[in-house]
PDB file of C-alpha atoms and ligand atoms in Angstrom:
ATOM      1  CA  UNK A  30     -15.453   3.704  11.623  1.00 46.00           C
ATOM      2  CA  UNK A  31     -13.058   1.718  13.200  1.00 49.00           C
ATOM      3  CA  UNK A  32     -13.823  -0.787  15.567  1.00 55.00           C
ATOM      4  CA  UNK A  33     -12.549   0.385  18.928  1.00 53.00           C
ATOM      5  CA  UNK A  34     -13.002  -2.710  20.786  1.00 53.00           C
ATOM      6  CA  UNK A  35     -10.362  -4.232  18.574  1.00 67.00           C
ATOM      7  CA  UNK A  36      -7.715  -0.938  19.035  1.00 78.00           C
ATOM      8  CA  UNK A  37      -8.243  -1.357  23.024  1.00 81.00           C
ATOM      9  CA  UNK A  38      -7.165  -5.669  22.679  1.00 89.00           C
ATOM     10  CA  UNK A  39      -4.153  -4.434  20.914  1.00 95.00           C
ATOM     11  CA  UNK A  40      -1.025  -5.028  22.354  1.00 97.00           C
ATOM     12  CA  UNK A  41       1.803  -1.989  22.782  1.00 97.00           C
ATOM     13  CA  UNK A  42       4.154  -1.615  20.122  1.00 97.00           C
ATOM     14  CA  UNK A  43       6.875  -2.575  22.316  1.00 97.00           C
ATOM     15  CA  UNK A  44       5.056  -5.848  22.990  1.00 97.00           C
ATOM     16  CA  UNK A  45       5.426  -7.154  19.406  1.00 97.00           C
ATOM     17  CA  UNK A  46       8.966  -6.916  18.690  1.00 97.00           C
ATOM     18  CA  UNK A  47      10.874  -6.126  15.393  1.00 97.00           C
ATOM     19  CA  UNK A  48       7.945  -3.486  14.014  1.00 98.00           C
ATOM     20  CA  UNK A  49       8.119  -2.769  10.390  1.00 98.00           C
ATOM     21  CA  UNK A  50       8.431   0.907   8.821  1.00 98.00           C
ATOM     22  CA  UNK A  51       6.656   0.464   5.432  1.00 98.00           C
ATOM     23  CA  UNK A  52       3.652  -1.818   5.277  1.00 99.00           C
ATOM     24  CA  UNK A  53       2.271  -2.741   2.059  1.00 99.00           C
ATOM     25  CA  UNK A  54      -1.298  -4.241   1.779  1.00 99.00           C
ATOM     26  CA  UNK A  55      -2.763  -6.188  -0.926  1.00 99.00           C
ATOM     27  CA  UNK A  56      -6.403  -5.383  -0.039  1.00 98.00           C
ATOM     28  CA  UNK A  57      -8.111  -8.469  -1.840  1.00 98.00           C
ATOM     29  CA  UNK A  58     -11.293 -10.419  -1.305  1.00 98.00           C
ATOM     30  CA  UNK A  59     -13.971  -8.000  -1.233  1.00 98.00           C
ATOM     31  CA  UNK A  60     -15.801  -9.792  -4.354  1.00 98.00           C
ATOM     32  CA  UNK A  61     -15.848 -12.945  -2.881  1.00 98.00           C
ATOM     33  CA  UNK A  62     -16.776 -11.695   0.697  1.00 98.00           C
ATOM     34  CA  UNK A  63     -19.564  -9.994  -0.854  1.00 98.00           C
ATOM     35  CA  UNK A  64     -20.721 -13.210  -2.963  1.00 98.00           C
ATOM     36  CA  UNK A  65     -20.746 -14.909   0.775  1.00 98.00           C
ATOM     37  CA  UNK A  66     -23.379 -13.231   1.479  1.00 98.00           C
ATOM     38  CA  UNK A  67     -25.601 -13.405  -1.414  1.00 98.00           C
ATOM     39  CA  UNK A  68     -24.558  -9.641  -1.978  1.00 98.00           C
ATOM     40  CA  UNK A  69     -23.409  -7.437  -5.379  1.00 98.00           C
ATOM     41  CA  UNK A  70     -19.872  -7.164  -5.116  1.00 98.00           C
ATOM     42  CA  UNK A  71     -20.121  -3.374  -4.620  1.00 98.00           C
ATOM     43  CA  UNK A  72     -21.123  -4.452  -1.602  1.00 98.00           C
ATOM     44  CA  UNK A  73     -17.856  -5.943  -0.753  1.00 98.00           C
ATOM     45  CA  UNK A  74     -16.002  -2.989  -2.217  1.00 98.00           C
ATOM     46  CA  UNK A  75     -18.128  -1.068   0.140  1.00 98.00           C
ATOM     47  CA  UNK A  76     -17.161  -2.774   3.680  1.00 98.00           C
ATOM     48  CA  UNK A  77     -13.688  -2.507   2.139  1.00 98.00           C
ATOM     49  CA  UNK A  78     -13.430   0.922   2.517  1.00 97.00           C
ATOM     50  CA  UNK A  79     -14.504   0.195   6.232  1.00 97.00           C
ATOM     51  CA  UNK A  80     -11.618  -2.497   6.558  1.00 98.00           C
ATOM     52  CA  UNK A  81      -9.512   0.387   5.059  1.00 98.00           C
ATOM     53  CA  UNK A  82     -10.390   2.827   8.071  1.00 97.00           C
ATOM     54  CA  UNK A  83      -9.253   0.111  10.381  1.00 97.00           C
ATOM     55  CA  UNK A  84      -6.200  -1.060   8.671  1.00 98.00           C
ATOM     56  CA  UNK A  85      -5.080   3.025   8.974  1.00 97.00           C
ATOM     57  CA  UNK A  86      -5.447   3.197  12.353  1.00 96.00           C
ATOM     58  CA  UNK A  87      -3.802   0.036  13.506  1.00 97.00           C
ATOM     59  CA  UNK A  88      -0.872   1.078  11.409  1.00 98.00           C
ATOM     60  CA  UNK A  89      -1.112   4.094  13.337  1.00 97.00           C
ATOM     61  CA  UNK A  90      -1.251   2.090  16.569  1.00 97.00           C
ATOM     62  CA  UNK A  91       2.500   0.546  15.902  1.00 98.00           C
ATOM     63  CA  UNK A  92       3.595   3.536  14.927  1.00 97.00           C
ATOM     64  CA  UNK A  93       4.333   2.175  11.232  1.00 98.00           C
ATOM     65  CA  UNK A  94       5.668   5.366   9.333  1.00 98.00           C
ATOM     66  CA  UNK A  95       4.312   4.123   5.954  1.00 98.00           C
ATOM     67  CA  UNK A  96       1.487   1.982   4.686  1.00 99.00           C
ATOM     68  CA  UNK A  97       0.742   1.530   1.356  1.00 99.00           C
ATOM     69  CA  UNK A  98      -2.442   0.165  -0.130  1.00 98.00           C
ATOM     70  CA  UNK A  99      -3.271  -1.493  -2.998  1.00 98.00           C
ATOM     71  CA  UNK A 100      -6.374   0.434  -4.353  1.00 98.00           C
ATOM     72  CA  UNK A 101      -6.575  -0.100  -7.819  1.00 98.00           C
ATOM     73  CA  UNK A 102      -4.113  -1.891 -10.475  1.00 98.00           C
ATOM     74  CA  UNK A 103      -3.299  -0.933 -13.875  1.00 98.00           C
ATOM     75  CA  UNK A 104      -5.303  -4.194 -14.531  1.00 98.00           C
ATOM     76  CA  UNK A 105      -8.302  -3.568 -12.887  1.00 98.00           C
ATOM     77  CA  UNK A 106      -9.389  -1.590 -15.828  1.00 98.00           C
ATOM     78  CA  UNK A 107      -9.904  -5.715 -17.349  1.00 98.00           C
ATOM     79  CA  UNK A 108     -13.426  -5.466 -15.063  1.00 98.00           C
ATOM     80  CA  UNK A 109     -16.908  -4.921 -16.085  1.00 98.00           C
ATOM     81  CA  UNK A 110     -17.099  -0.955 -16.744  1.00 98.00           C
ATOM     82  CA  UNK A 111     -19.998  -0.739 -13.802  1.00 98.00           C
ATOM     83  CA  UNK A 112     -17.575  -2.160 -11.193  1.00 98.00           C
ATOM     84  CA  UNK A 113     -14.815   0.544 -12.199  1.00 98.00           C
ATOM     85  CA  UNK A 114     -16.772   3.204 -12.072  1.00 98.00           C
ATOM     86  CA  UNK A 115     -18.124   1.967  -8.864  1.00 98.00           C
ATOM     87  CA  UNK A 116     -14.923   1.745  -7.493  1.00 98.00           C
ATOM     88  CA  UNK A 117     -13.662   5.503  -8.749  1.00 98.00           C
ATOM     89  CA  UNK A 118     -17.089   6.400  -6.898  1.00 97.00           C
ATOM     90  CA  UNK A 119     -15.750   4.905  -3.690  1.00 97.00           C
ATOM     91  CA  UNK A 120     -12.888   6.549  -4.217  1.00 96.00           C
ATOM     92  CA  UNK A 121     -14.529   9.964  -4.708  1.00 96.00           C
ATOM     93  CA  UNK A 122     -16.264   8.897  -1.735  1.00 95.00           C
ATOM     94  CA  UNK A 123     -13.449   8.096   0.596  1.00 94.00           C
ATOM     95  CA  UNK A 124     -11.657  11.255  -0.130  1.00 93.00           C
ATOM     96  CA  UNK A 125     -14.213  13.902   0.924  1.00 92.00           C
ATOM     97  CA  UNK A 126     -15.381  11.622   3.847  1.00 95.00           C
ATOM     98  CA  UNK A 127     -11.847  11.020   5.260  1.00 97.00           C
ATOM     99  CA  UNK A 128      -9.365  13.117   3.906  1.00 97.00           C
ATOM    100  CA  UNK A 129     -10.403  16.143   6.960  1.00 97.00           C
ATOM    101  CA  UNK A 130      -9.578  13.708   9.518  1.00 97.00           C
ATOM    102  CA  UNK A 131      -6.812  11.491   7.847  1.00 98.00           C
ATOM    103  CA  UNK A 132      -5.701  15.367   7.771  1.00 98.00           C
ATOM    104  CA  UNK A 133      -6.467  16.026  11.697  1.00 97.00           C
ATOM    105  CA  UNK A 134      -4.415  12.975  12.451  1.00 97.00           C
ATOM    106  CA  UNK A 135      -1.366  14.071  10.876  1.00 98.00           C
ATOM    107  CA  UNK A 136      -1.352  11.678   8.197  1.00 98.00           C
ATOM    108  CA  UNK A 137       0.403  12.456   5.106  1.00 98.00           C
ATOM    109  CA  UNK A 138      -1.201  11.228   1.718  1.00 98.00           C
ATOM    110  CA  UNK A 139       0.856   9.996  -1.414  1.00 98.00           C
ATOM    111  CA  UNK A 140      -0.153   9.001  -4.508  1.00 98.00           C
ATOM    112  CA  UNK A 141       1.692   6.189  -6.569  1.00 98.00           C
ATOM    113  CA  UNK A 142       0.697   4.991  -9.791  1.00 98.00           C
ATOM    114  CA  UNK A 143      -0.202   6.622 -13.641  1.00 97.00           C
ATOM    115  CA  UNK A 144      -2.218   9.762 -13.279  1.00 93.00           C
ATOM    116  CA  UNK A 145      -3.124   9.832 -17.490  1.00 92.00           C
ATOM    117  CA  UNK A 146      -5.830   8.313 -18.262  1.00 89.00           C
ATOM    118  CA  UNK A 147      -8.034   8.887 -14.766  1.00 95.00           C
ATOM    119  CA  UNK A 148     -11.459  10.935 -15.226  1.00 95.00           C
ATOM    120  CA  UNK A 149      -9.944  15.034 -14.546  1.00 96.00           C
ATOM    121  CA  UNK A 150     -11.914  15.397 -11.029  1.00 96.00           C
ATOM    122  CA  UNK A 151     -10.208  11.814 -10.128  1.00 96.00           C
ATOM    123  CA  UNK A 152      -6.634  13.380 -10.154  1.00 95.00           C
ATOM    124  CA  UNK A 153      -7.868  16.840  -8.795  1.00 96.00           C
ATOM    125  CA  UNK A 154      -9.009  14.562  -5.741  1.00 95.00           C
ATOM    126  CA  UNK A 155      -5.920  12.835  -5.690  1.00 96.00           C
ATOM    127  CA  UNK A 156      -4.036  15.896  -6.038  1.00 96.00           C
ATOM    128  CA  UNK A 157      -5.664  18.323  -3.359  1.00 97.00           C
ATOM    129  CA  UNK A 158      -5.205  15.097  -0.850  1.00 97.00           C
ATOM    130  CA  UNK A 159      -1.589  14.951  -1.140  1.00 98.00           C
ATOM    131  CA  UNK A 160      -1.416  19.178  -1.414  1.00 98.00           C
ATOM    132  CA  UNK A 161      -3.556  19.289   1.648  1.00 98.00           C
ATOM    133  CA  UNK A 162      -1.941  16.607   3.732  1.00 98.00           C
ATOM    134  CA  UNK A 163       2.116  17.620   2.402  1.00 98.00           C
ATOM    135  CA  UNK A 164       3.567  18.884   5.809  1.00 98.00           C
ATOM    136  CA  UNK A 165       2.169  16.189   7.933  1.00 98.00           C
ATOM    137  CA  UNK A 166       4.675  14.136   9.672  1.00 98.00           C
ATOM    138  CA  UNK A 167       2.608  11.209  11.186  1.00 98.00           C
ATOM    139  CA  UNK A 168       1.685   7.785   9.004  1.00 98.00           C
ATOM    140  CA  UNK A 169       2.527   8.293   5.526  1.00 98.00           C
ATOM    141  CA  UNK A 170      -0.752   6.122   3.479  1.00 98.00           C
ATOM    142  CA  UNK A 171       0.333   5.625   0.103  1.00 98.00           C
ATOM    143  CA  UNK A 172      -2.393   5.231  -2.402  1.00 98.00           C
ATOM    144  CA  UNK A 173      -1.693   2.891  -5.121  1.00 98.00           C
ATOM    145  CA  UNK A 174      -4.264   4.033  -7.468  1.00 97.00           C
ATOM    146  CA  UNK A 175      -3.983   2.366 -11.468  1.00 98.00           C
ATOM    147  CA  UNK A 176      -0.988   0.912 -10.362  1.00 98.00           C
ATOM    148  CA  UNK A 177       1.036  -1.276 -11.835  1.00 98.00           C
ATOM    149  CA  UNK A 178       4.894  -2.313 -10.577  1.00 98.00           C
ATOM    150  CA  UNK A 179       5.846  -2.821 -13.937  1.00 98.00           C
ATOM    151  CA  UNK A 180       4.842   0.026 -15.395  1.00 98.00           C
ATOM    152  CA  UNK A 181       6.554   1.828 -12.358  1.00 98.00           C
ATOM    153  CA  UNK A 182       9.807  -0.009 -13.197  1.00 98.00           C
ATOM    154  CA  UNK A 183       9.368   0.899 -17.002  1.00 98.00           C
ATOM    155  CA  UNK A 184       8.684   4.550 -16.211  1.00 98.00           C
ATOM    156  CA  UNK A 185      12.055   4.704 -14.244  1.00 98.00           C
ATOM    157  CA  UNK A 186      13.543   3.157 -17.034  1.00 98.00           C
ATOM    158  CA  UNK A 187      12.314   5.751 -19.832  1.00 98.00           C
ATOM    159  CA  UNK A 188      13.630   8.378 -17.616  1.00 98.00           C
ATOM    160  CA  UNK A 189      16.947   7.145 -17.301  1.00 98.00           C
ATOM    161  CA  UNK A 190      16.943   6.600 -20.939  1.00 98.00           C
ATOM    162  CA  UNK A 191      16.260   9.724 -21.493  1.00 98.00           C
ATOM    163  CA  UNK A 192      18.892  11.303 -19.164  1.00 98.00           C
ATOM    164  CA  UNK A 193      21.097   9.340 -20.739  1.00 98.00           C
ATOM    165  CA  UNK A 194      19.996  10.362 -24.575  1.00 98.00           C
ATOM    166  CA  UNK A 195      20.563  14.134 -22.775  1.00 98.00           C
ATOM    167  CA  UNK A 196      23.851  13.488 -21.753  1.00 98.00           C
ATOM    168  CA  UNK A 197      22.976  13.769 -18.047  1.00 98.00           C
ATOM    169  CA  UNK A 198      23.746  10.207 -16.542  1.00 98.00           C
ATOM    170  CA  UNK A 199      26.253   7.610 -18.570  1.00 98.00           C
ATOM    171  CA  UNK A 200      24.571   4.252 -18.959  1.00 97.00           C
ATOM    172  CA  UNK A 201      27.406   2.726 -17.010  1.00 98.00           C
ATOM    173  CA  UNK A 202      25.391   5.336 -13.423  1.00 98.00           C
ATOM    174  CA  UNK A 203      22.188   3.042 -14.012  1.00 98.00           C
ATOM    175  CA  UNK A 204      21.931   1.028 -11.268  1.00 98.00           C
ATOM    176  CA  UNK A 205      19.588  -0.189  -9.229  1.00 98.00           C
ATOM    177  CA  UNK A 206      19.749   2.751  -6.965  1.00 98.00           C
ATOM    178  CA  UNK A 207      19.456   4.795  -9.773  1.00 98.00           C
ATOM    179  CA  UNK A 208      16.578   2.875 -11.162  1.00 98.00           C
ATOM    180  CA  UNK A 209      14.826   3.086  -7.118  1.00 98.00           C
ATOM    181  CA  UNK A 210      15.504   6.815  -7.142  1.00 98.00           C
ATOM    182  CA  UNK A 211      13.199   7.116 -10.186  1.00 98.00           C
ATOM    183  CA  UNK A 212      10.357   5.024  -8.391  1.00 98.00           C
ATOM    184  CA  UNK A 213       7.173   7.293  -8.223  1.00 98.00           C
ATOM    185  CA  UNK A 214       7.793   7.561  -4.226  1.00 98.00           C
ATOM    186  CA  UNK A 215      11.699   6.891  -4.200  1.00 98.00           C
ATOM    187  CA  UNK A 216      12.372   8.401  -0.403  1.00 97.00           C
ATOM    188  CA  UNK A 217      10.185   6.008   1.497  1.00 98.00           C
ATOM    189  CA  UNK A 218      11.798   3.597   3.301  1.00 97.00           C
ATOM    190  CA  UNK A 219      11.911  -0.078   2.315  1.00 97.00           C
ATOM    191  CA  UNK A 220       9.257  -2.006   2.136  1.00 98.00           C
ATOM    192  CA  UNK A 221       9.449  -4.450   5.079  1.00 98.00           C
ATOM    193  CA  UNK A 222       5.982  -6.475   5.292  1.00 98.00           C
ATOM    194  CA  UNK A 223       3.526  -7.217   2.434  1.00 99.00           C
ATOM    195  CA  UNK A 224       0.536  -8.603   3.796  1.00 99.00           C
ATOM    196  CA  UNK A 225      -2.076 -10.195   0.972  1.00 99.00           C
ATOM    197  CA  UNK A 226      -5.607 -10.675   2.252  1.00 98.00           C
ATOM    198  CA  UNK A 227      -8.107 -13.120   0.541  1.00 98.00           C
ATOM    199  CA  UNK A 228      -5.917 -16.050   0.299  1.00 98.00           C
ATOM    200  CA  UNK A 229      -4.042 -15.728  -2.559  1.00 98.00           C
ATOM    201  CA  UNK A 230      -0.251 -16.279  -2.730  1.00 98.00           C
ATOM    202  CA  UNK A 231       0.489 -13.751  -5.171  1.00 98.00           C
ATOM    203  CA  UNK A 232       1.768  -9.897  -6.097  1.00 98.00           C
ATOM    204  CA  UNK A 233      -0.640  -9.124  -8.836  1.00 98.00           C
ATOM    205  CA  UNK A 234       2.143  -6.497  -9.922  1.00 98.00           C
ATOM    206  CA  UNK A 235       1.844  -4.668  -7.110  1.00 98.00           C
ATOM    207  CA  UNK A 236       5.182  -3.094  -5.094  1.00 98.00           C
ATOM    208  CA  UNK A 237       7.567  -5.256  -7.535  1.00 98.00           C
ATOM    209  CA  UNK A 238      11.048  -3.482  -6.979  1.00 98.00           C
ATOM    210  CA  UNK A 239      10.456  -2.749  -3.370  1.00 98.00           C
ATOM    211  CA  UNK A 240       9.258  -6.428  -2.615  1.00 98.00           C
ATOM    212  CA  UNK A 241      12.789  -7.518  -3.500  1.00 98.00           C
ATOM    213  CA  UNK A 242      13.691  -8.290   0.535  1.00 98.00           C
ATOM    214  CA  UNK A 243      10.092  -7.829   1.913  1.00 98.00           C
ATOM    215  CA  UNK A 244       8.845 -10.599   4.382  1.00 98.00           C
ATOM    216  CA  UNK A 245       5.421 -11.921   2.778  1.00 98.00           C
ATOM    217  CA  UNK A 246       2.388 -13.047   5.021  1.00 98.00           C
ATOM    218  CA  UNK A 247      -0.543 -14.156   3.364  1.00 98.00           C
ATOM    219  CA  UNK A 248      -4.034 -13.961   5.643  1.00 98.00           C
ATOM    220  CA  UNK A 249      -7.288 -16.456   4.893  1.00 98.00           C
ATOM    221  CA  UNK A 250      -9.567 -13.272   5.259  1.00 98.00           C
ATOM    222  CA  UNK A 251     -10.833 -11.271   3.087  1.00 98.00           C
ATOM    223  CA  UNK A 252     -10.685  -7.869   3.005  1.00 98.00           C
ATOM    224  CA  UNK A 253     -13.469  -6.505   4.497  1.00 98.00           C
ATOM    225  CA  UNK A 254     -13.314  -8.855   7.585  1.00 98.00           C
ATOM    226  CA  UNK A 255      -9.699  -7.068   8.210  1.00 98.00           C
ATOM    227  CA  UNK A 256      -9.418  -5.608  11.172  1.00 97.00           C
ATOM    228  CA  UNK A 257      -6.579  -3.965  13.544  1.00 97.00           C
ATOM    229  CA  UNK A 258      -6.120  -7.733  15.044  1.00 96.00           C
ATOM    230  CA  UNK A 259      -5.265  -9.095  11.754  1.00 97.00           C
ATOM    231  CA  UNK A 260      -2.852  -6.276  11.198  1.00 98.00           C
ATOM    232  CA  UNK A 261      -1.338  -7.350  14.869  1.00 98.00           C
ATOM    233  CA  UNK A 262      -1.269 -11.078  13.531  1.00 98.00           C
ATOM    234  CA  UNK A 263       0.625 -10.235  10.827  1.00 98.00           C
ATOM    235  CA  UNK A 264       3.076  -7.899  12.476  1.00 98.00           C
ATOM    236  CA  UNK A 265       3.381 -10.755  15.224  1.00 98.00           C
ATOM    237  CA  UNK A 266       4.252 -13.190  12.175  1.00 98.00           C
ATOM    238  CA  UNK A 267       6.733 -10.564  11.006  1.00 98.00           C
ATOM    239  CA  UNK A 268       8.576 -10.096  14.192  1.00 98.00           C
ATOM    240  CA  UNK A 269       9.358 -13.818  13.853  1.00 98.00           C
ATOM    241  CA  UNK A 270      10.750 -13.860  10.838  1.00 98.00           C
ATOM    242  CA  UNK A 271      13.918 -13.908  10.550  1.00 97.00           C
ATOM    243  CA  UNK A 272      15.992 -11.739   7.961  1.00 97.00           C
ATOM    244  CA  UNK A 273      19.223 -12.114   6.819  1.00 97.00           C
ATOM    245  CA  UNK A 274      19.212 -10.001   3.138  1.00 96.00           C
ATOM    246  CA  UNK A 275      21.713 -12.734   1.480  1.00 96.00           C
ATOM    247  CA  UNK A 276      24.089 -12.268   4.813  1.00 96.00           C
ATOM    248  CA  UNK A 277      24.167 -14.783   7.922  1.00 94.00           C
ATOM    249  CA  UNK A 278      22.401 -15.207  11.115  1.00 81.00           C
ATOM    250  CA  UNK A 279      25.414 -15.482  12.888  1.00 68.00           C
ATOM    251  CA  UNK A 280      26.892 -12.720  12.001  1.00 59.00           C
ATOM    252  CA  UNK A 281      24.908  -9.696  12.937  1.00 57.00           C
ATOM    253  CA  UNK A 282      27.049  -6.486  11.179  1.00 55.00           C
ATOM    254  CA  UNK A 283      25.342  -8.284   8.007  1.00 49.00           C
ATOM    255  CA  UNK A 284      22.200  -8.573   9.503  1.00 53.00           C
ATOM    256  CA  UNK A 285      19.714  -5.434   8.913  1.00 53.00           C
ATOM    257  CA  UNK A 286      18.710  -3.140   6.310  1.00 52.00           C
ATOM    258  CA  UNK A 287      20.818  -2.583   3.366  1.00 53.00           C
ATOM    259  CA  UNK A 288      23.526  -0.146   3.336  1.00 49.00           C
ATOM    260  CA  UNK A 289      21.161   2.207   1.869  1.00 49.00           C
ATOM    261  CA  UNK A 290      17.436   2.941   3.845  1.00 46.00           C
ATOM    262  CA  UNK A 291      16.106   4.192   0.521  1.00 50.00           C
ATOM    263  CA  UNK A 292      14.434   1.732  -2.081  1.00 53.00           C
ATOM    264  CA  UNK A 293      17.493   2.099  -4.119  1.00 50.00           C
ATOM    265  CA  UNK A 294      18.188  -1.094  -2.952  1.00 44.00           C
TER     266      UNK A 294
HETATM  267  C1  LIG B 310     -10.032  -6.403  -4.127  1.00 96.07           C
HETATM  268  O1  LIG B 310     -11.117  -7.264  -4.106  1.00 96.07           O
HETATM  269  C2  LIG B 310     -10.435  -5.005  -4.525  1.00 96.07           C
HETATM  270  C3  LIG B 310      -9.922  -4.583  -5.848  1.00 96.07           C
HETATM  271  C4  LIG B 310      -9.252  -5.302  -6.689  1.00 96.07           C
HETATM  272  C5  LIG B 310     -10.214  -3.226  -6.228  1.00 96.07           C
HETATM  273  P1  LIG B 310     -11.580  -8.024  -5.405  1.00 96.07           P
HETATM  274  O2  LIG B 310     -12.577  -7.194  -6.121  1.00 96.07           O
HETATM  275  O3  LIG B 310     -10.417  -8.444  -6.223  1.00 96.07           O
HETATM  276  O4  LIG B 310     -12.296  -9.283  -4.762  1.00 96.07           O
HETATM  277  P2  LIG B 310     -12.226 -10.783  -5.266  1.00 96.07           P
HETATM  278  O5  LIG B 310     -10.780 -11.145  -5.394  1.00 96.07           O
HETATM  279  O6  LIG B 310     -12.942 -10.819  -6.578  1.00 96.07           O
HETATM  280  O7  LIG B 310     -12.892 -11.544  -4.207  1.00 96.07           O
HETATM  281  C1  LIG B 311      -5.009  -6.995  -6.797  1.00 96.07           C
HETATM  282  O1  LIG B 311      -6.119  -7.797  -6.684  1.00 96.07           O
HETATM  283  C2  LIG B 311      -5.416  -5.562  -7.020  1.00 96.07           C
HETATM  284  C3  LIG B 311      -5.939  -4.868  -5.866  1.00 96.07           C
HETATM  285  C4  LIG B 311      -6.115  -5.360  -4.672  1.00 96.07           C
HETATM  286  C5  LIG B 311      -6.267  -3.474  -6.089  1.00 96.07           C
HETATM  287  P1  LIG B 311      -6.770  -8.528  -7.953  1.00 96.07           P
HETATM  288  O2  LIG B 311      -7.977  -9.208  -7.444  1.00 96.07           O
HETATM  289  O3  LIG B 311      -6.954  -7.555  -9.051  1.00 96.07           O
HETATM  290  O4  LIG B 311      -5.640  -9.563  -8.358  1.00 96.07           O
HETATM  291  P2  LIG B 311      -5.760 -10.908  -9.217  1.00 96.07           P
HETATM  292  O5  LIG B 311      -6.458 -10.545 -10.499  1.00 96.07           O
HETATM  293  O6  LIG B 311      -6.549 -11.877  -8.408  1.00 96.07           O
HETATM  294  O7  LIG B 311      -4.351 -11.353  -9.398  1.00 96.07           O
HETATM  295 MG1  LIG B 312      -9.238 -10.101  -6.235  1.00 96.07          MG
END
């Protein structure tokens, strides 16, 4: 549950500035928070899934509209077969404990990543979240589950490819909107902060395309000592930044999103 001592410091949303619409979290660290302590790293994997709660509703908090988590890579299946199964169990877990009230709360569950390939009750789960949660119109969470922004980027491009071999889209119409609009969750709206926990400086393949203009903050902690302060530290650290997507600072008609909100680019 989430702390509620740390929702109550919070500042308003008005108080932090420029607030981002799309959050993406690289939720790392829960191995070596877990080693810390002298504990199995299911452990860590375990008070994860508490930092998770948290990070939902501070993202709630500042009204982001979506957040997108980094749950499990197409790479993770490299790990010792006891840890993945141990983190499908979580996930199993998570969804009957929290889907009800992620539901109650209005938040809308997506899905990103390869379905084939995931044990059958895995992506029924995953499919009677996002069924159940469709119409909602508060925070979007986007699970990245065996995700990989390659193989996103490659799966756009085999469906072009094969519009094209269909004589539905002329290979001169594939551009990079048309690549974005065959992202697994094309209508969100850009990515604006990627926040990495566990102090590594890296994307680990997550979010590649939509990265393209995102500001990056990296925070020491790992992921199970997250909490709805961190989020506010690295919203603060956003509101800061200053972006100029290949325009001027001086000129402020080319400051701001690109023409298009989509990820098209
Ligand atoms: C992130 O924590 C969770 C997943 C990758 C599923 P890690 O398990 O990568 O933790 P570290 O990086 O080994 O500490
Ligand atoms: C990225 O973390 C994947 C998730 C958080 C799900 P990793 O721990 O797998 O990344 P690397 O291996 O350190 O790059
Ligand atoms: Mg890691």
């Amino acid at each position: 549950m989430p702390r509620r001592q740390d929702i109550t410091k919070l500042l308003a949303p008005e108080a932090i500035g420029a607030l981002p619409r799309h959050v993406g979290i690289i939720m790392d660290g829960n191995g070596r928070w877990a080693r810390a302590r002298g504990l199995p790293r299911s452990k860590g994997h375990h008070a994860g899934m508490k930092a998770l709660r948290r990070a939902v509703e501070a993202a709630d908090h500042f009204r982001v509209e979506a957040l997108t988590i980094y749950s499990f890579s197409a790479e993770n299946w490299a790990r010792p077969k006891t840890e993945v199964d141990y983190l499908f169990s979580l996930l199993r877990h998570f969804v009957r404990r929290d889907v009800d009230d992620l539901h109650r709360r209005n938040v809308r569950i997506r899905i990103i990543g390869e379905r084939g390939g995931l044990p059958e009750d895995i992506s029924r789960l995953l499919r009677h979240c996002e069924e159940l949660t469709r119409a909602n119109s508060g925070l979007t969470l986007v699970v990245a589950f065996n995700y990989g922004g390659r193989q996103e980027i490659a799966q756009a491009a085999r469906q072009l490819a094969e519009k094209v071999a269909r004589g539905e889209v002329r290979a001169q119409d594939i551009t990079p909107q048309a690549i974005g609009a065959h992202l697994h969750a094309p209508d969100l709206p850009e990515l604006d902060l990627l926040i990495r926990t566990g102090n590594e400086q890296r994307l680990s393949n997550f979010l590649l395309w939509q990265s393209a203009y995102a500001e990056l903050v990296f925070l020491p902690e790992y992921w199970p000592d997250f909490d709805a302060l961190s989020f506010q530290r690295a919203l603060l650290e956003y509101a800061a930044r200053e972006r100029r997507f290949g325009g001027l600072k001086e000129d402020p008609r080319k400051v701001g999103a690109p023409a298009k909100a989509s990820q098209g680019g």
